[in-house]
Coordinates of C-alpha atoms and ligand atoms in Angstrom, one line a residue:
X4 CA 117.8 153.7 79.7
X5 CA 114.8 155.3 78.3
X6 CA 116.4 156.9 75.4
X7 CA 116.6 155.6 71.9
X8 CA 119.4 156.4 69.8
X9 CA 119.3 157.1 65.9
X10 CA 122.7 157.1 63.8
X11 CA 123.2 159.4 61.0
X12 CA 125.5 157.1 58.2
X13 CA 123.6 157.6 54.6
X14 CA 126.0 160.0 53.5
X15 CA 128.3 159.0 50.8
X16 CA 131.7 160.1 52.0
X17 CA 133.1 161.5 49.1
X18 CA 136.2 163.4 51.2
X19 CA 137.6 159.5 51.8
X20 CA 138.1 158.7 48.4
X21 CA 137.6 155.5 49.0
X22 CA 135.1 152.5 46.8
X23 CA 134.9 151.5 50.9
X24 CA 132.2 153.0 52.6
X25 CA 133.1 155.9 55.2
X26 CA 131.6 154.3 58.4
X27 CA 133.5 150.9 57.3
X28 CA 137.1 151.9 57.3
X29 CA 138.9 151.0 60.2
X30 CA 140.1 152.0 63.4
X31 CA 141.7 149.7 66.1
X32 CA 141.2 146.4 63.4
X33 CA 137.2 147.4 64.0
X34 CA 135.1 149.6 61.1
X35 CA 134.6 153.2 62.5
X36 CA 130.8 152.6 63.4
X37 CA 131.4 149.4 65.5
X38 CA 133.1 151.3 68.2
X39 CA 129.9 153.8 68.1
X40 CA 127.6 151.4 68.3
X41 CA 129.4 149.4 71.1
X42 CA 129.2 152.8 73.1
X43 CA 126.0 153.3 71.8
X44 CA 124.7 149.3 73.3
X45 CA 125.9 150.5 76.8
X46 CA 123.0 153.1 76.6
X47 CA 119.7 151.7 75.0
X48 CA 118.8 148.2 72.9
X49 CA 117.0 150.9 70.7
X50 CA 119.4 151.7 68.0
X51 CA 118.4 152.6 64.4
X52 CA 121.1 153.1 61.7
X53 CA 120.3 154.9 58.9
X54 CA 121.9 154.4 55.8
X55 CA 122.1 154.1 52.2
X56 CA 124.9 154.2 49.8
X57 CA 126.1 150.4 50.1
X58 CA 123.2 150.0 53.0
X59 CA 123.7 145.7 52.1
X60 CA 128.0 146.1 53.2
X61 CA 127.3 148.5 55.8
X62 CA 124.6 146.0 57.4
X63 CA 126.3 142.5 56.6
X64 CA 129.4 144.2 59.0
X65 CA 127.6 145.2 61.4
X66 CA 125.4 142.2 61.5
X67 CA 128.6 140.3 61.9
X68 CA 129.0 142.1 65.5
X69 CA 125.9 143.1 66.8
X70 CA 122.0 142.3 67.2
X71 CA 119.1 144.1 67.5
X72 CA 120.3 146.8 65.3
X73 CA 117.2 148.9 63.3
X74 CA 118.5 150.0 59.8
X75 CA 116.4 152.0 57.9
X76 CA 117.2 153.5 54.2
X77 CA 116.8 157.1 54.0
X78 CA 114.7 158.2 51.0
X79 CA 117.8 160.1 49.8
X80 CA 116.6 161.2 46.4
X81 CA 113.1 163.1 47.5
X82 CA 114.8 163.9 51.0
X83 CA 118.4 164.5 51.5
X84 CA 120.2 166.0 54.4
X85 CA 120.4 164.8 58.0
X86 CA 116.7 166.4 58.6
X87 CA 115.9 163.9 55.5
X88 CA 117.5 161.2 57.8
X89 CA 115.2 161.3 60.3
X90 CA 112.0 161.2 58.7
X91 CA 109.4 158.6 59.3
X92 CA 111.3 156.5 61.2
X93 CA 109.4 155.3 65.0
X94 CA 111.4 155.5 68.0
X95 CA 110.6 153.6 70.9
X96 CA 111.6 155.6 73.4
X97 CA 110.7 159.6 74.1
X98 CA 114.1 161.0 73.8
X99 CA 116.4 160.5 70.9
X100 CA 119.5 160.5 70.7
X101 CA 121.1 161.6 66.9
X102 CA 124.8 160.6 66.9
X103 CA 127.0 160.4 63.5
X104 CA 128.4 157.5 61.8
X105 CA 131.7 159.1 61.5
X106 CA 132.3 160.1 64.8
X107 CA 134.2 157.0 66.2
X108 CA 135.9 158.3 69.7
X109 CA 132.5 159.1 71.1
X110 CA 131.8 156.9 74.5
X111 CA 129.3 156.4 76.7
X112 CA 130.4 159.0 79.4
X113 CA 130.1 161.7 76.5
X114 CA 126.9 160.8 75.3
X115 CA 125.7 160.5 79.4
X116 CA 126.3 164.3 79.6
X117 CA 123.3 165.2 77.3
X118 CA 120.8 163.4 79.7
X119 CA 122.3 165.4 82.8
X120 CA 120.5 168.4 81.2
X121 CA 117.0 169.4 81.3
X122 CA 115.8 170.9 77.9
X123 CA 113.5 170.0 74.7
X124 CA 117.0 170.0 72.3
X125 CA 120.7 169.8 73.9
X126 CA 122.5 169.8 71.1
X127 CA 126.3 169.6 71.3
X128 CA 128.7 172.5 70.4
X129 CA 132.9 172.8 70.3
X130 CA 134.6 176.0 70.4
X131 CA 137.5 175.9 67.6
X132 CA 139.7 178.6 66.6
X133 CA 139.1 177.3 63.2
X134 CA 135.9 176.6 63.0
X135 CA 135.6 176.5 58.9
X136 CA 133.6 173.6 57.4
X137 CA 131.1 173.4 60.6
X138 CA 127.6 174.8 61.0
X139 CA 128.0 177.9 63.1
X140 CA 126.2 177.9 66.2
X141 CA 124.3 181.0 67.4
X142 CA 123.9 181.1 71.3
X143 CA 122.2 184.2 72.6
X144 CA 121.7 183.9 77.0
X145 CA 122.5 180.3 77.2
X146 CA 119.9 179.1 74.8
X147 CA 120.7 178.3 71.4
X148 CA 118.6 180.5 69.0
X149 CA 119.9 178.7 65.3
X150 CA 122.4 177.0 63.4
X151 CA 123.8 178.2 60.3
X152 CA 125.6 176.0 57.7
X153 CA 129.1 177.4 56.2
X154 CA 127.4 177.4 53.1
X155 CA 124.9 179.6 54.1
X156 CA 126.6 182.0 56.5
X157 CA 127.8 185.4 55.7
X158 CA 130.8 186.8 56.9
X159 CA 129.9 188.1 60.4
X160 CA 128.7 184.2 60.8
X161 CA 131.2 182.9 59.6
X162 CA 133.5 184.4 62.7
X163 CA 131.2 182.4 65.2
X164 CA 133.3 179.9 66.8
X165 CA 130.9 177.9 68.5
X166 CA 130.3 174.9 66.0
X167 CA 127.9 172.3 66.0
X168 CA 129.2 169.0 67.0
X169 CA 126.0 167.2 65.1
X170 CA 124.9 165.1 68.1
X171 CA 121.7 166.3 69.6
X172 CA 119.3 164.9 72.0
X173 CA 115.7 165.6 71.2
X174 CA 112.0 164.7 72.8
X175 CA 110.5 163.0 70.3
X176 CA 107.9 165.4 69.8
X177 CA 109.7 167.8 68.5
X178 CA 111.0 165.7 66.3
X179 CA 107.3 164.6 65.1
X180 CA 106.5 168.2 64.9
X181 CA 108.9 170.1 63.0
X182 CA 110.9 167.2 60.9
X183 CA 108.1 167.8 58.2
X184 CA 108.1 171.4 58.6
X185 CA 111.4 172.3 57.3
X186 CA 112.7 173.3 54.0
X187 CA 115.3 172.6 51.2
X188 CA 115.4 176.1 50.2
X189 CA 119.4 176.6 51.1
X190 CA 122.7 176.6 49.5
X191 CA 122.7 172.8 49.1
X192 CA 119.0 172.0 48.7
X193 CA 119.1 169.5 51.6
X194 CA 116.6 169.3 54.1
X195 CA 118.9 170.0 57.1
X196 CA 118.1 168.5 60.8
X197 CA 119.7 172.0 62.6
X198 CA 116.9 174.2 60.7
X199 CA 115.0 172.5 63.8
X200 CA 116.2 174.6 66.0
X201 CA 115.2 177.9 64.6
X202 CA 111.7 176.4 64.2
X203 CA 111.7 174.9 67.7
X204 CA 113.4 178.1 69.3
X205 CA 110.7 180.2 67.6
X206 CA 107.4 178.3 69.4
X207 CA 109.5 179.1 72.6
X208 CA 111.0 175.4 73.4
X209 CA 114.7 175.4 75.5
X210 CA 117.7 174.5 73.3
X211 CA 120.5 174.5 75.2
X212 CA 124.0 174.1 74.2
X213 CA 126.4 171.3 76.0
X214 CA 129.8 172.1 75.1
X215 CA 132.2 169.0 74.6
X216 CA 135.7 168.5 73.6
X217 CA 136.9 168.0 70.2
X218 CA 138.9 165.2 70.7
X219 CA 135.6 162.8 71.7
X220 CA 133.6 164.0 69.1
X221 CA 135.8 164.6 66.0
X222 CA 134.2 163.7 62.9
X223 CA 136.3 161.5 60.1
X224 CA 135.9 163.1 56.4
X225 CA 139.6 162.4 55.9
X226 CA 141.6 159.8 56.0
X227 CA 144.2 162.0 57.6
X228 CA 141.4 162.7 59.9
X229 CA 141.0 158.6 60.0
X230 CA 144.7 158.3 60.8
X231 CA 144.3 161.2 63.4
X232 CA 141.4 159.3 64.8
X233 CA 143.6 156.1 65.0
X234 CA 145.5 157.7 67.0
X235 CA 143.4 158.7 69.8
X236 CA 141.8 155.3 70.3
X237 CA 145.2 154.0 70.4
X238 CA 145.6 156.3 73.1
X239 CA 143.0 154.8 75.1
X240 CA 143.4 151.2 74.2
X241 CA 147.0 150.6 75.5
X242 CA 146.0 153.6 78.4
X243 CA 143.5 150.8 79.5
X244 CA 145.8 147.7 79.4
X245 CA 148.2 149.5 81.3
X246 CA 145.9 150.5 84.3
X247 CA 145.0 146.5 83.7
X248 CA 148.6 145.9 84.5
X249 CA 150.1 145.4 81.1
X250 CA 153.6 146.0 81.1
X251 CA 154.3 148.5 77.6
X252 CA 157.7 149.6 76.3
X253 CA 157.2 152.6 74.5
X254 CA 153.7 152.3 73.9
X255 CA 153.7 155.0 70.8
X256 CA 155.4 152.4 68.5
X257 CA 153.0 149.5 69.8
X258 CA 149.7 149.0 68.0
X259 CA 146.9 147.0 69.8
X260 CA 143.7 146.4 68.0
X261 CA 140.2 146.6 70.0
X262 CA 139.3 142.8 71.2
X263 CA 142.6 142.1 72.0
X264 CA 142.8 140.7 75.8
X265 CA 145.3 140.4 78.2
X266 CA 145.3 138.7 81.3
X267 CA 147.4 138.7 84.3
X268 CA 151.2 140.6 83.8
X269 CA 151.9 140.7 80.7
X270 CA 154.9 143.0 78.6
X271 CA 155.0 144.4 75.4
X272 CA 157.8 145.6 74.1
X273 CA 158.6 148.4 71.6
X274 CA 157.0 147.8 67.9
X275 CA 154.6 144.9 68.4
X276 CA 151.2 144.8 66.8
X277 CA 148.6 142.3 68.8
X278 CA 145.6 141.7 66.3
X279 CA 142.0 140.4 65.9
X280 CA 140.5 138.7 68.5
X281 CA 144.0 137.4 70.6
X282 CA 144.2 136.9 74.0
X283 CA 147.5 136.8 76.1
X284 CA 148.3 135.5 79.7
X285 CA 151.4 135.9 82.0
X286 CA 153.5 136.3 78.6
X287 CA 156.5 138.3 77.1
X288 CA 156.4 139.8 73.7
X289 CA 159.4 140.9 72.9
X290 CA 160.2 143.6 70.1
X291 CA 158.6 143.8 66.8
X292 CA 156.7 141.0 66.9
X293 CA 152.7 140.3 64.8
X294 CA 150.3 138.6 66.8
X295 CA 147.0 137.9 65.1
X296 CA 143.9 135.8 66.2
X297 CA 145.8 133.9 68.3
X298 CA 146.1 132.4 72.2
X299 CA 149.1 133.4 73.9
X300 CA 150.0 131.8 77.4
X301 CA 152.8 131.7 79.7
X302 CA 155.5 132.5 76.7
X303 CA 158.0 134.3 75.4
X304 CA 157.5 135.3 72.0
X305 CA 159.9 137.2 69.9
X306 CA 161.4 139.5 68.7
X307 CA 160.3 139.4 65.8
X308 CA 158.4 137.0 65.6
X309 CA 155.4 136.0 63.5
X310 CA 152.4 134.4 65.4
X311 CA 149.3 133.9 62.3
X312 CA 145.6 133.5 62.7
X313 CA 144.7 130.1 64.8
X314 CA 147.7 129.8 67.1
X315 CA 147.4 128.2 70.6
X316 CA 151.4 128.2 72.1
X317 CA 151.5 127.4 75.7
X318 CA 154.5 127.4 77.8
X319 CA 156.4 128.0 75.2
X320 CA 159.7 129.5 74.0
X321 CA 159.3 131.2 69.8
X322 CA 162.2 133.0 69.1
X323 CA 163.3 135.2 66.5
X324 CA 162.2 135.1 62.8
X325 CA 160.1 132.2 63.5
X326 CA 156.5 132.3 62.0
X327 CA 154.2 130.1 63.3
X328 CA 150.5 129.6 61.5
X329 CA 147.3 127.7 62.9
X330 CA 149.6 125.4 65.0
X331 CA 149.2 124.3 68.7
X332 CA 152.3 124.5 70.7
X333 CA 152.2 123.3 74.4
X334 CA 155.8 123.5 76.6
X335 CA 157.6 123.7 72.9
X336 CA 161.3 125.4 72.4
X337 CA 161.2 127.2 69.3
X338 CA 164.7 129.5 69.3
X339 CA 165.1 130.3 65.5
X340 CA 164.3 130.9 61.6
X341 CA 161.8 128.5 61.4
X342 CA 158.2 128.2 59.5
X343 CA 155.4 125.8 61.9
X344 CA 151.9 126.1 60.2
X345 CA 149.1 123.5 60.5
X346 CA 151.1 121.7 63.2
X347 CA 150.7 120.5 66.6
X348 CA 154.0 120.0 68.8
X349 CA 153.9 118.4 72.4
X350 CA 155.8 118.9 75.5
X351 CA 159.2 118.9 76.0
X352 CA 160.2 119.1 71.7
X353 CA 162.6 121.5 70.5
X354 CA 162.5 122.7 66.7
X355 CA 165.9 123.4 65.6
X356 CA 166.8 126.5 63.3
X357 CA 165.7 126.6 59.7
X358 CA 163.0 123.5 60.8
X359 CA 159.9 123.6 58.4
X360 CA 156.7 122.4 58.2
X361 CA 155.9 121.8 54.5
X362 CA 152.1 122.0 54.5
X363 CA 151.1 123.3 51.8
X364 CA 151.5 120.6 47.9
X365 CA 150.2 123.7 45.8
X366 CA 146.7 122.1 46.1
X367 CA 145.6 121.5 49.9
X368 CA 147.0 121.9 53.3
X369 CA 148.4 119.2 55.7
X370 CA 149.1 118.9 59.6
X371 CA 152.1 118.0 60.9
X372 CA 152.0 116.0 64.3
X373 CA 154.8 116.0 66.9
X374 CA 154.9 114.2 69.9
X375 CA 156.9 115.0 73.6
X376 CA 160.7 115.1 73.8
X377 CA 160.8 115.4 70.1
X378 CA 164.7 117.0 68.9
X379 CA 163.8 118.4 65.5
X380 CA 167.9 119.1 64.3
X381 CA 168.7 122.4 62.5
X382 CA 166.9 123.0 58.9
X383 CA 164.9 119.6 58.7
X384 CA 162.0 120.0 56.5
X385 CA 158.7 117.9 57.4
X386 CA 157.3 116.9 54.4
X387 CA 153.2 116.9 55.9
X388 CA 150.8 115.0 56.5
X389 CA 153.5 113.5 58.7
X390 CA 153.6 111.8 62.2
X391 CA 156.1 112.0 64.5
X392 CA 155.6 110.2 67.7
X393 CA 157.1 110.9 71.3
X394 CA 160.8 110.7 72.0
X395 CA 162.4 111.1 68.5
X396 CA 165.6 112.8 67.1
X397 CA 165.5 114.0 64.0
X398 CA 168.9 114.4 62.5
X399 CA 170.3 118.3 60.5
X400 CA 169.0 118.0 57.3
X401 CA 166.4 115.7 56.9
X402 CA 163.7 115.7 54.9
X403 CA 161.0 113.6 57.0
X404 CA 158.6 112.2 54.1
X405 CA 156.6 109.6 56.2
X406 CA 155.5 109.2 60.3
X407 CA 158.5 107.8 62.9
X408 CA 158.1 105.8 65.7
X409 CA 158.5 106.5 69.3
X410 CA 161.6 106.0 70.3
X411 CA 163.4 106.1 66.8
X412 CA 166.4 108.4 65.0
X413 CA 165.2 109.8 61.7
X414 CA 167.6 110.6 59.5
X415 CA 167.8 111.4 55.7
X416 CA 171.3 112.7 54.6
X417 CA 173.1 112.7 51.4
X418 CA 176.8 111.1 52.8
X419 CA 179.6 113.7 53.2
X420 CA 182.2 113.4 50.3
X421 CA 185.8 115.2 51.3
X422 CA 188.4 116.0 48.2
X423 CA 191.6 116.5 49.8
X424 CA 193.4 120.3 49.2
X425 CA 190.7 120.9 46.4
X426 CA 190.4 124.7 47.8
X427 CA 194.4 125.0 46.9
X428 CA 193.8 123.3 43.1
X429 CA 191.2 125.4 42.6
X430 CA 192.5 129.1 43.9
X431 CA 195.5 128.1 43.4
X432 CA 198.4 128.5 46.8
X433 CA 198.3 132.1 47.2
X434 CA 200.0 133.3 50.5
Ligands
LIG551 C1 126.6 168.5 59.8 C2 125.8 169.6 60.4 C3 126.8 170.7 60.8 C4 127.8 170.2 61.8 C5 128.5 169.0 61.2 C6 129.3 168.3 62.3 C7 123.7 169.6 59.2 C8 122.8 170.2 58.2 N1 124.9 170.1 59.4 O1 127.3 169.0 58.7 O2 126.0 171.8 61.4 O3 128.7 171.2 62.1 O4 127.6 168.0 60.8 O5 130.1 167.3 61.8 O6 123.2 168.6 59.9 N2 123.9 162.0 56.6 C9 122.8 161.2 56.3 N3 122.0 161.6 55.3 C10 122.2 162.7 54.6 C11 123.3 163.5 54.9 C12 124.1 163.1 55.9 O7 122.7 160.2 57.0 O8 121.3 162.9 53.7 C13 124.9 161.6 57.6 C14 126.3 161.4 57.1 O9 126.5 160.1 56.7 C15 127.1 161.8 58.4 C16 126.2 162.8 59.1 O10 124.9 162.6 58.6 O11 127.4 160.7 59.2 C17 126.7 164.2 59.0 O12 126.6 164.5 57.6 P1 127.7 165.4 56.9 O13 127.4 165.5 55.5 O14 129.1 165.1 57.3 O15 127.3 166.8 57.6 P2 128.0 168.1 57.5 O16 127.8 168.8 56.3 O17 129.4 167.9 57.9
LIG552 CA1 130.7 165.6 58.8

């Protein structure tokens, strides 16, 4: 589309109370201005961000996700304020855009609406029954005539209840013409990007008001406003994966971070969190169970289980209180209490209760191999790097220290002692 789109996000955020940077904390498992700029790609490849209080952290993140992206530093000391912002900076396209860096629940659809009407400035306004802490809007025959900042509005203003979202869509020429013509001289000595519209309004161009619901464009100064936020694009996330045919046992209690994929019928029961960038076919997760970065397909996992960053289980069975870590399980029964990290288990091998994987010798990490048909016995603890090839038993108790054949029994077992009526010596007969 022929629009370009310029992101307010140099502000410092002080209302978090946070050393993070506003626009980085995060919603879904993703900082707050990824999901705006992911709306934000659907419209134009002509994005500018402008920042500057941590401008390097702000732009490595983003970097990490996106391309293209324009970042420019705003010349905060000489000209602060969102009309400081904007200064200077070249748009390629004739209409811009002016979202915020803290509004993370805005979408595509939403920002759609300000191109459906014909006007030099549409700017966005909410009508709140507590409108304190927003710029006051003054609409006078369906044309906005000025904005006035809470600071700088007397009483009678301060009743208005039309408030000013902060995302306008302007023709760049305005923007060329009046950027440089307004003034610090306010309550907060900023150069504010709203005093447009009196300026704009007063040489007779149409401002028009597009009123929009709170709940897409709620701004994040908080982090009970974050938390609030969270909520919503919870909301939508599991809302989607349901239509999608996801299968969701009291959703409220289920937390499912943006970039997670399912495929095909899946269900989710109460409690689970799904993380990073995991994707899960045709499986069951039952209650309470952490997914993270991890492949998920044609399983049961759960409950409560724990499925760790680089996990690839297949046709598998992992039970309760197992935890399983950067391990590839394919057609693998894992019912119980047991710890599988840095491993790879074939087909047909079942891990007995209490079974570990000792990876880790306090200085590096080390696989663990296991072939098909393996029977790993209750609490046996495979001391790795360690081979075990297809068709073993492993007896209760051992502690595997080097690689077993096909075909072999593995056991390692101090030999049962018995000391007859010891329990009666030692308590004595009682009843
Ligand atoms: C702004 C509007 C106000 C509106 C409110 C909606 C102005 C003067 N006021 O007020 O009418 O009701 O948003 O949320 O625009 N920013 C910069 N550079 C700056 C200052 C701010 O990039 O020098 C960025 C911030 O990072 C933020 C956005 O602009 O993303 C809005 O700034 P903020 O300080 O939150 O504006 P408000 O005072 O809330
Ligand atoms: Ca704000």
């Amino acid at each position: 589309m022929n629009v370009s789109i310029a992101i307010l996000a140099a502000g410092k955020g002080t209302r978090m109370k946070s050393p993070l940077p506003k626009v980085l904390h995060k919603i879904s498992g993703k900082p707050m201005i990824y999901h705006i700029i992911k709306e934000a790609k659907k419209i134009t490849d002509d994005i500018t961000l402008i920042l500057y209080h941590e401008a390097e952290k702000v732009r490595e993140s983003i970097e990490k996700y996106f391309e293209n992206i324009n970042f420019v530093i705003q010349d905060l000391e000489n000209y602060p304020g969102t009309g400081g912002a904007l200064r200077d900076i070249e748009f390629r396209h004739n209409r811009i855009l002016v979202l915020n860096g803290d509004m993370p629940l805005i979408t595509k659809e939403e920002m759609e609406k300000f191109f459906e009407t014909d006007a030099d400035i549409v700017m966005s306004v909410i009508k709140l029954q507590n409108p304190s802490g927003y710029g006051r809007v003054v609409i006078r025959d369906g044309e906005v005539e000025k904005i006035v900042e809470e600071k700088d509005a007397n009483k009678d203003t301060k009743r208005i209840k039309e408030v000013n979202a902060g995302v306008y869509l302007f023709k760049k020429d305005i923007l060329k013409k009046f950027l440089p013509k307004i003034s610090n001289d306010n309550a907060q000595k900023e150069y504010y990007l709203t005093d447009i519209i009196s300026l704009a309004k007063d040489e007779g161009y149409s401002i028009k008001p597009l009123f929009v619901k709170e709940e897409d464009f709620k701004g994040v100064n908080s982090k009970a406003d974050l938390s609030h936020a969270e909520e919503i694009m919870q909301e939508r996330i599991k809302t989607r994966w349901m239509k999608e045919g996801v299968i969701m046992h009291l959703p409220k209690t289920i937390f499912i971070e943006e970039g997670v994929k399912f495929e095909g019928e899946c269900e989710i029961e109460s409690g689970v969190v799904i993380k990073g960038d995991t994707h899960i076919c045709k499986s069951i997760v039952f209650a309470n169970s952490v997914i993270e970065d991890s492949k998920i397909k044609y399983s049961t996992i759960g409950p409560m289980a724990r499925i760790r960053p680089g996990s690839d289980i297949e046709d598998s069975h992992i039970g309760n209180f197992v935890e399983v870590k950067k391990s590839v399980l394919k057609g693998v029964k894992a019912g119980h209490l047991s710890y599988l990290g840095d491993s790879e288990i074939d087909e047909g091998s079942n891990i007995g209760a209490g079974t570990i994987t000792c990876n880790y010798d306090g200085k590096a990490k080390y696989k663990t191999i296991i072939g098909k048909n393996v029977f790993v016995g209750s609490d046996t603890q495979l001391i790795a790097p360690v081979k075990i090839e297809d068709d073993v038993i492993i007896a209760a108790g051992s502690t595997v220290t080097k690689d077993v054949k096909k075909g072999s029994l593995a056991i390692s077992r101090t030999p049962l002692k018995t000391v007859e009526n010891f329990f009666y010596k030692f308590f004595g007969k009682g009843k």
